mmCIF file of C-alpha atoms and ligand atoms in Angstrom:
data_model
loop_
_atom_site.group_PDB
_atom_site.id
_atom_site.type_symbol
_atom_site.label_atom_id
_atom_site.label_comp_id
_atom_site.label_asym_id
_atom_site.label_seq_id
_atom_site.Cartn_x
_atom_site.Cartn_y
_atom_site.Cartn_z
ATOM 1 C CA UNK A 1 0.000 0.000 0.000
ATOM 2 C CA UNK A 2 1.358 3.297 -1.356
ATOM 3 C CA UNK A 3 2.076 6.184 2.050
ATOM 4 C CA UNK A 4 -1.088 8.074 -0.060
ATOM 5 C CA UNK A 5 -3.376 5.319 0.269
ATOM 6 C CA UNK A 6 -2.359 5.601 3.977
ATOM 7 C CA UNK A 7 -2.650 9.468 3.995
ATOM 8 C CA UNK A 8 -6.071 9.247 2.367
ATOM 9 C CA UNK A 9 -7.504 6.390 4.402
ATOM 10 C CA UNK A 10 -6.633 8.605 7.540
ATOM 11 C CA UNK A 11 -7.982 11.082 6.564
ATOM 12 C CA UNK A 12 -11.413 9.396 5.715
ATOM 13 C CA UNK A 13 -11.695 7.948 8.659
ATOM 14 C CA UNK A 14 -11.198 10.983 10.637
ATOM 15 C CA UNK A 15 -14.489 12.470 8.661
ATOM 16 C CA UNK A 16 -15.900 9.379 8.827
ATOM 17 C CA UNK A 17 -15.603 9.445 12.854
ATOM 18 C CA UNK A 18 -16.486 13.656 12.828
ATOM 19 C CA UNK A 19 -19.695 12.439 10.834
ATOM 20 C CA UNK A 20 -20.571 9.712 12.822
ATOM 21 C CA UNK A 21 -20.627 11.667 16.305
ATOM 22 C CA UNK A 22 -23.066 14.383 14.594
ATOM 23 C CA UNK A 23 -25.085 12.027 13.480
ATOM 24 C CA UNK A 24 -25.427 10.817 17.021
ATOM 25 C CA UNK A 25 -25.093 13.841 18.795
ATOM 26 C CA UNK A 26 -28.278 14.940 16.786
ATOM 27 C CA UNK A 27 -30.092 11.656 17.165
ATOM 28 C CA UNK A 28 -29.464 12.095 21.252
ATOM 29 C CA UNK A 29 -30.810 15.919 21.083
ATOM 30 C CA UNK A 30 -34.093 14.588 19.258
ATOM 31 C CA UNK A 31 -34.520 11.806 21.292
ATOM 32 C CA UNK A 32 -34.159 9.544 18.794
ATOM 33 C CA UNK A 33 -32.227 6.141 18.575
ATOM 34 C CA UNK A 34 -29.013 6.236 16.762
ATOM 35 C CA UNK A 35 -30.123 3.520 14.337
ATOM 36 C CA UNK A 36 -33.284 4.992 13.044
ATOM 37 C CA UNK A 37 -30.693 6.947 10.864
ATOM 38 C CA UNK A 38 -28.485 5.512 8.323
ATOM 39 C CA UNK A 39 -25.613 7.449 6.719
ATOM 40 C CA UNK A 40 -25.748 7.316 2.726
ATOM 41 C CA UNK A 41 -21.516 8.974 1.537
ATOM 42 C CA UNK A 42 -22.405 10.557 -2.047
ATOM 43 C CA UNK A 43 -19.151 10.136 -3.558
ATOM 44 C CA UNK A 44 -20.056 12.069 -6.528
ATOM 45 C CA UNK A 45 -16.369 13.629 -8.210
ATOM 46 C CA UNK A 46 -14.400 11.410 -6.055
ATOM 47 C CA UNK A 47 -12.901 8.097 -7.562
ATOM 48 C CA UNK A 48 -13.617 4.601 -6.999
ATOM 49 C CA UNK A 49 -10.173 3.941 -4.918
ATOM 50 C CA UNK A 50 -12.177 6.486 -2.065
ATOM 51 C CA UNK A 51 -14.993 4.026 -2.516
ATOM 52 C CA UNK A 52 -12.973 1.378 -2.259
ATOM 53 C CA UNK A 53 -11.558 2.874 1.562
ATOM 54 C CA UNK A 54 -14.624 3.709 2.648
ATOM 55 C CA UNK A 55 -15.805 0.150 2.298
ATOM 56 C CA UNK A 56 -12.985 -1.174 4.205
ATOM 57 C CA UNK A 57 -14.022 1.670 6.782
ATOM 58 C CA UNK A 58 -17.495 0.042 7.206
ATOM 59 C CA UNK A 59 -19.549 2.534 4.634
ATOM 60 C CA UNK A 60 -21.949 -0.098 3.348
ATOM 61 C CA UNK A 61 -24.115 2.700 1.804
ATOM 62 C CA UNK A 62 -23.016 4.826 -1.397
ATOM 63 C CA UNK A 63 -24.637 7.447 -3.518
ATOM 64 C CA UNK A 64 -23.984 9.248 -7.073
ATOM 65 C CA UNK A 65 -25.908 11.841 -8.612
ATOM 66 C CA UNK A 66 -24.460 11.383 -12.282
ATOM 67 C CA UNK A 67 -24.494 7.881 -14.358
ATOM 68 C CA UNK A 68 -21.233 9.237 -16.692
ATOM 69 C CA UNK A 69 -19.607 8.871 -13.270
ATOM 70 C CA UNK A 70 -21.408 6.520 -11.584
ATOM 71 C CA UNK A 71 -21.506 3.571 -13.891
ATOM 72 C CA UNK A 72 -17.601 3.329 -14.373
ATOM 73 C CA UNK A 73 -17.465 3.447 -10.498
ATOM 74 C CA UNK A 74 -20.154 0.750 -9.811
ATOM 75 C CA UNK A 75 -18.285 -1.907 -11.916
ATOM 76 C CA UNK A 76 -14.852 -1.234 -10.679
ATOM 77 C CA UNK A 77 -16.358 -1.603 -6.919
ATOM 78 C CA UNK A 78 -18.694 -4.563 -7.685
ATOM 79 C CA UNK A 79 -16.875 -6.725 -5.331
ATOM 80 C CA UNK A 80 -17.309 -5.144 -2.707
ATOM 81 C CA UNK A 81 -20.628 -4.992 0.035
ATOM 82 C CA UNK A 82 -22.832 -1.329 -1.136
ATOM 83 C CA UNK A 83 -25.898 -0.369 -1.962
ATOM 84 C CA UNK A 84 -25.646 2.242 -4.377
ATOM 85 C CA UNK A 85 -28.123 5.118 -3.925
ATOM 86 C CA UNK A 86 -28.978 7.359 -7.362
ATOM 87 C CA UNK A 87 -29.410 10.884 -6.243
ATOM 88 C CA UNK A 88 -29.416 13.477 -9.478
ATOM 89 C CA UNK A 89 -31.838 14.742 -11.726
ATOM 90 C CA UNK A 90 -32.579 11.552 -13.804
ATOM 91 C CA UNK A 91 -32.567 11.637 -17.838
ATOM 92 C CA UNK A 92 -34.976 8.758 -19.161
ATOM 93 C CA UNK A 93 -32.144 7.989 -21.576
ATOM 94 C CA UNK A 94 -29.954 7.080 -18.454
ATOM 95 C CA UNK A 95 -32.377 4.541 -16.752
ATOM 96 C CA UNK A 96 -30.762 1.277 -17.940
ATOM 97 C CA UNK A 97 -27.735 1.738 -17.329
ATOM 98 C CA UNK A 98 -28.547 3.332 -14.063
ATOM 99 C CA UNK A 99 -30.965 -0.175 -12.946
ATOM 100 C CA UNK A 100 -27.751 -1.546 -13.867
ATOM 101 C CA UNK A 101 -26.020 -0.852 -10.608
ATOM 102 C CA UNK A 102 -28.870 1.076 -8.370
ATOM 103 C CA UNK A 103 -30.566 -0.490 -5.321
ATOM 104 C CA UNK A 104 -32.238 2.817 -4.607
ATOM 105 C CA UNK A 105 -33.365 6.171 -6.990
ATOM 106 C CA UNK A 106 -33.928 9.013 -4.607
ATOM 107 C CA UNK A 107 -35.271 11.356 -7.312
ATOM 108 C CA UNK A 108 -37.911 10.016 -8.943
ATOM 109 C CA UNK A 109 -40.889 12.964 -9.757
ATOM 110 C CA UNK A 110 -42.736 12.592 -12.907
ATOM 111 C CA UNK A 111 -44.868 9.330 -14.398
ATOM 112 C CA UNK A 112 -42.915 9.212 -17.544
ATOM 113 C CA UNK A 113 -39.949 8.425 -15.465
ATOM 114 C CA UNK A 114 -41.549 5.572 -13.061
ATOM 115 C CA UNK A 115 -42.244 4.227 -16.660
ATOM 116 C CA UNK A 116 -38.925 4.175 -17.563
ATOM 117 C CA UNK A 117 -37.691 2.534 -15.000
ATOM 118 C CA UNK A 118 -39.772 0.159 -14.284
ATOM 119 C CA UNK A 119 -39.584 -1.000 -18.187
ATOM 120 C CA UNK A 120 -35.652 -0.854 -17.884
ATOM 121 C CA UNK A 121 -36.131 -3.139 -14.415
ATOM 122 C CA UNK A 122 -37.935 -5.477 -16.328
ATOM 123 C CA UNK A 123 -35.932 -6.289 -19.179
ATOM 124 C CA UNK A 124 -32.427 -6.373 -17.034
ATOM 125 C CA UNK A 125 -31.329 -9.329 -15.328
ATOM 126 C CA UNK A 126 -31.835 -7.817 -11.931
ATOM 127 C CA UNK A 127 -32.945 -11.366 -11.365
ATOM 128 C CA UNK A 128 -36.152 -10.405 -9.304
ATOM 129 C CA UNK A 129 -34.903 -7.777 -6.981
ATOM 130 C CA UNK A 130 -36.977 -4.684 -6.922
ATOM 131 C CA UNK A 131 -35.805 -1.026 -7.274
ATOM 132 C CA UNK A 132 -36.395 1.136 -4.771
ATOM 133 C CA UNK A 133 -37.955 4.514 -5.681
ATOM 134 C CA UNK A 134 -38.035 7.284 -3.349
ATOM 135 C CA UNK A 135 -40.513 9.950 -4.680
ATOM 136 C CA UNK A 136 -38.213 13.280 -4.413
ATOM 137 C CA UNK A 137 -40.157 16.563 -3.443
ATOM 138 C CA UNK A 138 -39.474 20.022 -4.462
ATOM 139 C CA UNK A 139 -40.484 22.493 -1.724
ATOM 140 C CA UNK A 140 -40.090 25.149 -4.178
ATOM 141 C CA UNK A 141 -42.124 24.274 -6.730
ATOM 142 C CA UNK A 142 -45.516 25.621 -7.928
ATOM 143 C CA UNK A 143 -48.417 23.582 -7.784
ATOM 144 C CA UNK A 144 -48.073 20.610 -10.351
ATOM 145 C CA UNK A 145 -44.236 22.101 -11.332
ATOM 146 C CA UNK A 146 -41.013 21.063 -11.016
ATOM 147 C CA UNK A 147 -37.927 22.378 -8.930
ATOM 148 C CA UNK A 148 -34.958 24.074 -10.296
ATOM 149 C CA UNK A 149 -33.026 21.035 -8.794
ATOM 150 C CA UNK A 150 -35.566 18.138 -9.558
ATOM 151 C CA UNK A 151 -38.441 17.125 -7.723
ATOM 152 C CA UNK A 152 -41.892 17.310 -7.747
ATOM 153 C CA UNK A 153 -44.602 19.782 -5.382
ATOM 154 C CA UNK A 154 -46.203 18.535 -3.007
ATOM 155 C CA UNK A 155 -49.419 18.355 -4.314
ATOM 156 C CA UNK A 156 -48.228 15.916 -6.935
ATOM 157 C CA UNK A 157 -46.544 13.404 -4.907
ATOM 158 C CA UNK A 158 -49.525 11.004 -4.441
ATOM 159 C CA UNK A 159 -49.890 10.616 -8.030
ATOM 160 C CA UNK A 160 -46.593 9.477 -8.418
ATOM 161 C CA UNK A 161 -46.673 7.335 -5.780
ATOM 162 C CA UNK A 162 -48.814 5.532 -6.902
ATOM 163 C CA UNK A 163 -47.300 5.314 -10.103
ATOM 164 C CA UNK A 164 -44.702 3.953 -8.341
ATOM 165 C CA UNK A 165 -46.646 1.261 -6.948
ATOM 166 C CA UNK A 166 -48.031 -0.319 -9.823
ATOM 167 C CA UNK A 167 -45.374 -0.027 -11.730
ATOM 168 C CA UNK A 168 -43.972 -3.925 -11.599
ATOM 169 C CA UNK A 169 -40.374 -4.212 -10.512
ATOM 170 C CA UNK A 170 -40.284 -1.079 -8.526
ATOM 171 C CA UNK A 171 -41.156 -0.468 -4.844
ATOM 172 C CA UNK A 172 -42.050 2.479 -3.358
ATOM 173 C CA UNK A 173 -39.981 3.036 -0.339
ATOM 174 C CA UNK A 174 -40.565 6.579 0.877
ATOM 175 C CA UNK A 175 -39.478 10.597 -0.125
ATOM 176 C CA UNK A 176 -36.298 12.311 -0.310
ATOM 177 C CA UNK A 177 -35.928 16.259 -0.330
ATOM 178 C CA UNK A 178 -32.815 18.676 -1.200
ATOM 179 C CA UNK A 179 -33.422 21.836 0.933
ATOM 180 C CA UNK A 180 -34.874 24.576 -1.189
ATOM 181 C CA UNK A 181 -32.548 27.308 -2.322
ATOM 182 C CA UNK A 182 -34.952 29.682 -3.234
ATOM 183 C CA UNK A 183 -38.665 30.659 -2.401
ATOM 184 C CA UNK A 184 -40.447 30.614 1.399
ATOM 185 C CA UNK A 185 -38.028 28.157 2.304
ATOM 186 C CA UNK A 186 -34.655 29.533 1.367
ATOM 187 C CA UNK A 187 -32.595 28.718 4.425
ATOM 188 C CA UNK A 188 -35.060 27.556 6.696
ATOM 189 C CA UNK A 189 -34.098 24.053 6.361
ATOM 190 C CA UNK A 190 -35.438 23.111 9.446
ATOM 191 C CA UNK A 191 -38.804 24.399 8.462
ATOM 192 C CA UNK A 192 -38.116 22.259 4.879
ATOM 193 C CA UNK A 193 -37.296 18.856 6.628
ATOM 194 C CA UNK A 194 -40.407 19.478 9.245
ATOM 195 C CA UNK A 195 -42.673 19.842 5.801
ATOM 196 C CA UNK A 196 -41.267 16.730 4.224
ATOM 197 C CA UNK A 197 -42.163 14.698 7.252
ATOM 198 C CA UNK A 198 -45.512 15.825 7.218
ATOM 199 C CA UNK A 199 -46.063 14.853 3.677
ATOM 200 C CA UNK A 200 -44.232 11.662 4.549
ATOM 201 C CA UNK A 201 -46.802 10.884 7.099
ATOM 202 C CA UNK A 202 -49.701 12.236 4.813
ATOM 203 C CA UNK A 203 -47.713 9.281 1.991
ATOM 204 C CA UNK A 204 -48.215 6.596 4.582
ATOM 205 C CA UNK A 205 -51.495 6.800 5.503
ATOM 206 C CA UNK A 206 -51.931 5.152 1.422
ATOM 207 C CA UNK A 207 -48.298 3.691 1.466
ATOM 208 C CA UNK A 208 -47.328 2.424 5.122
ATOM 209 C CA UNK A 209 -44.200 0.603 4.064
ATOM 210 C CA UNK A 210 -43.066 3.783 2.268
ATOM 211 C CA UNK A 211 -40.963 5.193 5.130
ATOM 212 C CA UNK A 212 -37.712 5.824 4.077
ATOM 213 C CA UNK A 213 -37.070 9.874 4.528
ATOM 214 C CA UNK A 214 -34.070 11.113 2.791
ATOM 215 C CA UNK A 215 -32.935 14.668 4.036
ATOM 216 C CA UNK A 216 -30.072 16.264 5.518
ATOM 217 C CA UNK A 217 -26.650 17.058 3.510
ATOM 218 C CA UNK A 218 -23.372 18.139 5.294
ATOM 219 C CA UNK A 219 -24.178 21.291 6.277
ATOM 220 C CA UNK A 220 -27.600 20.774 7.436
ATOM 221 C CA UNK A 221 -27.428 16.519 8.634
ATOM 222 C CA UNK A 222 -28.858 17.995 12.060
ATOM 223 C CA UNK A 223 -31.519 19.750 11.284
ATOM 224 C CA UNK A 224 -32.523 16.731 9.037
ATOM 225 C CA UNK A 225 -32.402 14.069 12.343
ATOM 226 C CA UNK A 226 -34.063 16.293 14.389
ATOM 227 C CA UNK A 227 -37.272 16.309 11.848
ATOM 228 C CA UNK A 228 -37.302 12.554 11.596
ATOM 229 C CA UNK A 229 -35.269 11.525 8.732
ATOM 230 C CA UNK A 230 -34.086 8.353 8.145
ATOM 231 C CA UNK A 231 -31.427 8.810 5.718
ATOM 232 C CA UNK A 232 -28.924 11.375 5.520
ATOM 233 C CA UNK A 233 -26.626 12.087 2.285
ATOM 234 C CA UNK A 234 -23.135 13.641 3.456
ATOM 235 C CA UNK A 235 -20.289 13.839 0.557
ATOM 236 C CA UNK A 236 -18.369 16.743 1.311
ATOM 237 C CA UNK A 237 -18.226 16.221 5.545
ATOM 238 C CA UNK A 238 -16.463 12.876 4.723
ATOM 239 C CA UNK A 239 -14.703 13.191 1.300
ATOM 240 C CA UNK A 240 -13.701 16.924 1.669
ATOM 241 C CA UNK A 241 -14.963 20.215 -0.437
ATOM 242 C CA UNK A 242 -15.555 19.439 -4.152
ATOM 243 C CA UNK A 243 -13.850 21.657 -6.787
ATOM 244 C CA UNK A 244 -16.495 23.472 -8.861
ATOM 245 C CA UNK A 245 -20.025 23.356 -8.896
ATOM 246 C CA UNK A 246 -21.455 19.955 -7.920
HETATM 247 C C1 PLP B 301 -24.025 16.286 -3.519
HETATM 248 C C2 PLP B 301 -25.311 15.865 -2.925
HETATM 249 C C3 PLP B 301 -25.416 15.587 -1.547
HETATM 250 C C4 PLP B 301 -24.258 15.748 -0.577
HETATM 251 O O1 PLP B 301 -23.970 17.090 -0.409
HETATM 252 P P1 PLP B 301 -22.813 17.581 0.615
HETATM 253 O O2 PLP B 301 -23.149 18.989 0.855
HETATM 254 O O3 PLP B 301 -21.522 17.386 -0.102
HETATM 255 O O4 PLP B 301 -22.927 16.738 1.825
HETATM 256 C C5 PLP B 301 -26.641 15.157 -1.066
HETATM 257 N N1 PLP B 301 -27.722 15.017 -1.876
HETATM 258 C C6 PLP B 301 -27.658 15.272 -3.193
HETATM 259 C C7 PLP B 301 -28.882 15.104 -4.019
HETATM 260 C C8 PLP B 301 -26.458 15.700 -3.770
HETATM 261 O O5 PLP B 301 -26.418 15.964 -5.075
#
């Protein structure tokens, strides 16, 4: 093993650990037990080698938000233990290759997409296992609109839900939610996470098994926990500040 490998494995784990005590720190302050939250690393611009590290630190939970990037990474890793989350606006062009490698899509929001996938599910060799779609919600958005960074409004999410549902090979596992740059709830991302939870518990009144809540990124993991999510998607707290925009 090269003295970088070392350096770099060090250095993970020291995020890693920083990461880890937030997440429980803010799991104690809500009263919450530490495993009703899993930690989901987006290692979006990093390369498969950090992957690689973080799997040998225990990570057993990956995400990407871009299939140019994503799919090269998923086959040089495919020996090791992850679940690899999908995170980024989703082209219908992309689907099949992204059911190639995906366990879970966190950004599912219009029908023509649930189509899509579930077609692509059903003619790879997934070999029976389902994908998981998370319905992503735009707080943003207009009634019946989209948000600037994907996602649907609120008003819209039962309909694809249900979409979701009977669409064969896919299973609808819950909601995921970036906090809103702009509009009412421009940094108030408490305020955001407490609104996603109340549409998650509006979703699983219909959907009781859908109860996966996806919120919280590095700079806002505790405000996240202490609204009830479930999953929390830190890159840049563990893998350090990306260069340009994503
Ligand atoms: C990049 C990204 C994250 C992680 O963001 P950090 O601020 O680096 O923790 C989480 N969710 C989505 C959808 C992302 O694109």
């Amino acid at each position: 093993m090269t003295g970088r490998t070392d350096e770099r494995r060090a250095e993970l784990a020291a995020n890693l650990a920083r990461v880890e005590q937030r997440i429980a720190a803010a799991c104690e302050a809500a009263g919450r037990a530490r495993d009703e939250v899993t930690l989901i690393v987006v290692t979006k611009t990093y390369p498969a080698s950090d992957v690689r590290i973080l799997s040998e630190l225990g990570v057993r939970e990956v995400a990407e938000n871009r299939d140019q990037d994503a799919a090269p990474k998923a086959e040089a890793c495919a020996d090791l233990l992850l679940s690899w989350h999908f995170v980024g606006q989703l082209q219908t062009n992309k689907v099949r290759s992204v059911v190639g490698y995906a366990d879970v899509v966190h950004s599912v929001d219009r029908v023509r997409l649930v189509e899509a996938l579930s077609a692509a599910v059903m003619k790879s060799d997934r070999a029976g296992r389902e994908l998981g779609c998370l319905v992503q919600v735009a707080l943003d958005a207009e009634s019946g609109a989209q948000g600037a960074r994907g996602g649907i409004a609120p008003d819209a999410v039962e309909g694809i839900a249900e979409a979701v549902t009977a669409a064969p090979g896919l299973r609808l596992d819950g909601l995921m939610t970036v906090a809103p740059l702009a509009g009412a709830y421009a940094g108030q991302s408490r305020a955001a996470f407490g609104r996603l939870a109340e549409i998650s518990s509006c979703l699983r009144e219909m959907h009781p098994a859908a109860n996966m809540v996806s919120a919280g990124m590095s700079a806002d993991l505790e405000e996240a926990v202490a609204a009830g999510a479930t999953h929390v998607r830190i890159g840049s707290a563990v893998l350090g500040v990306r260069t340009g925009l994503r």
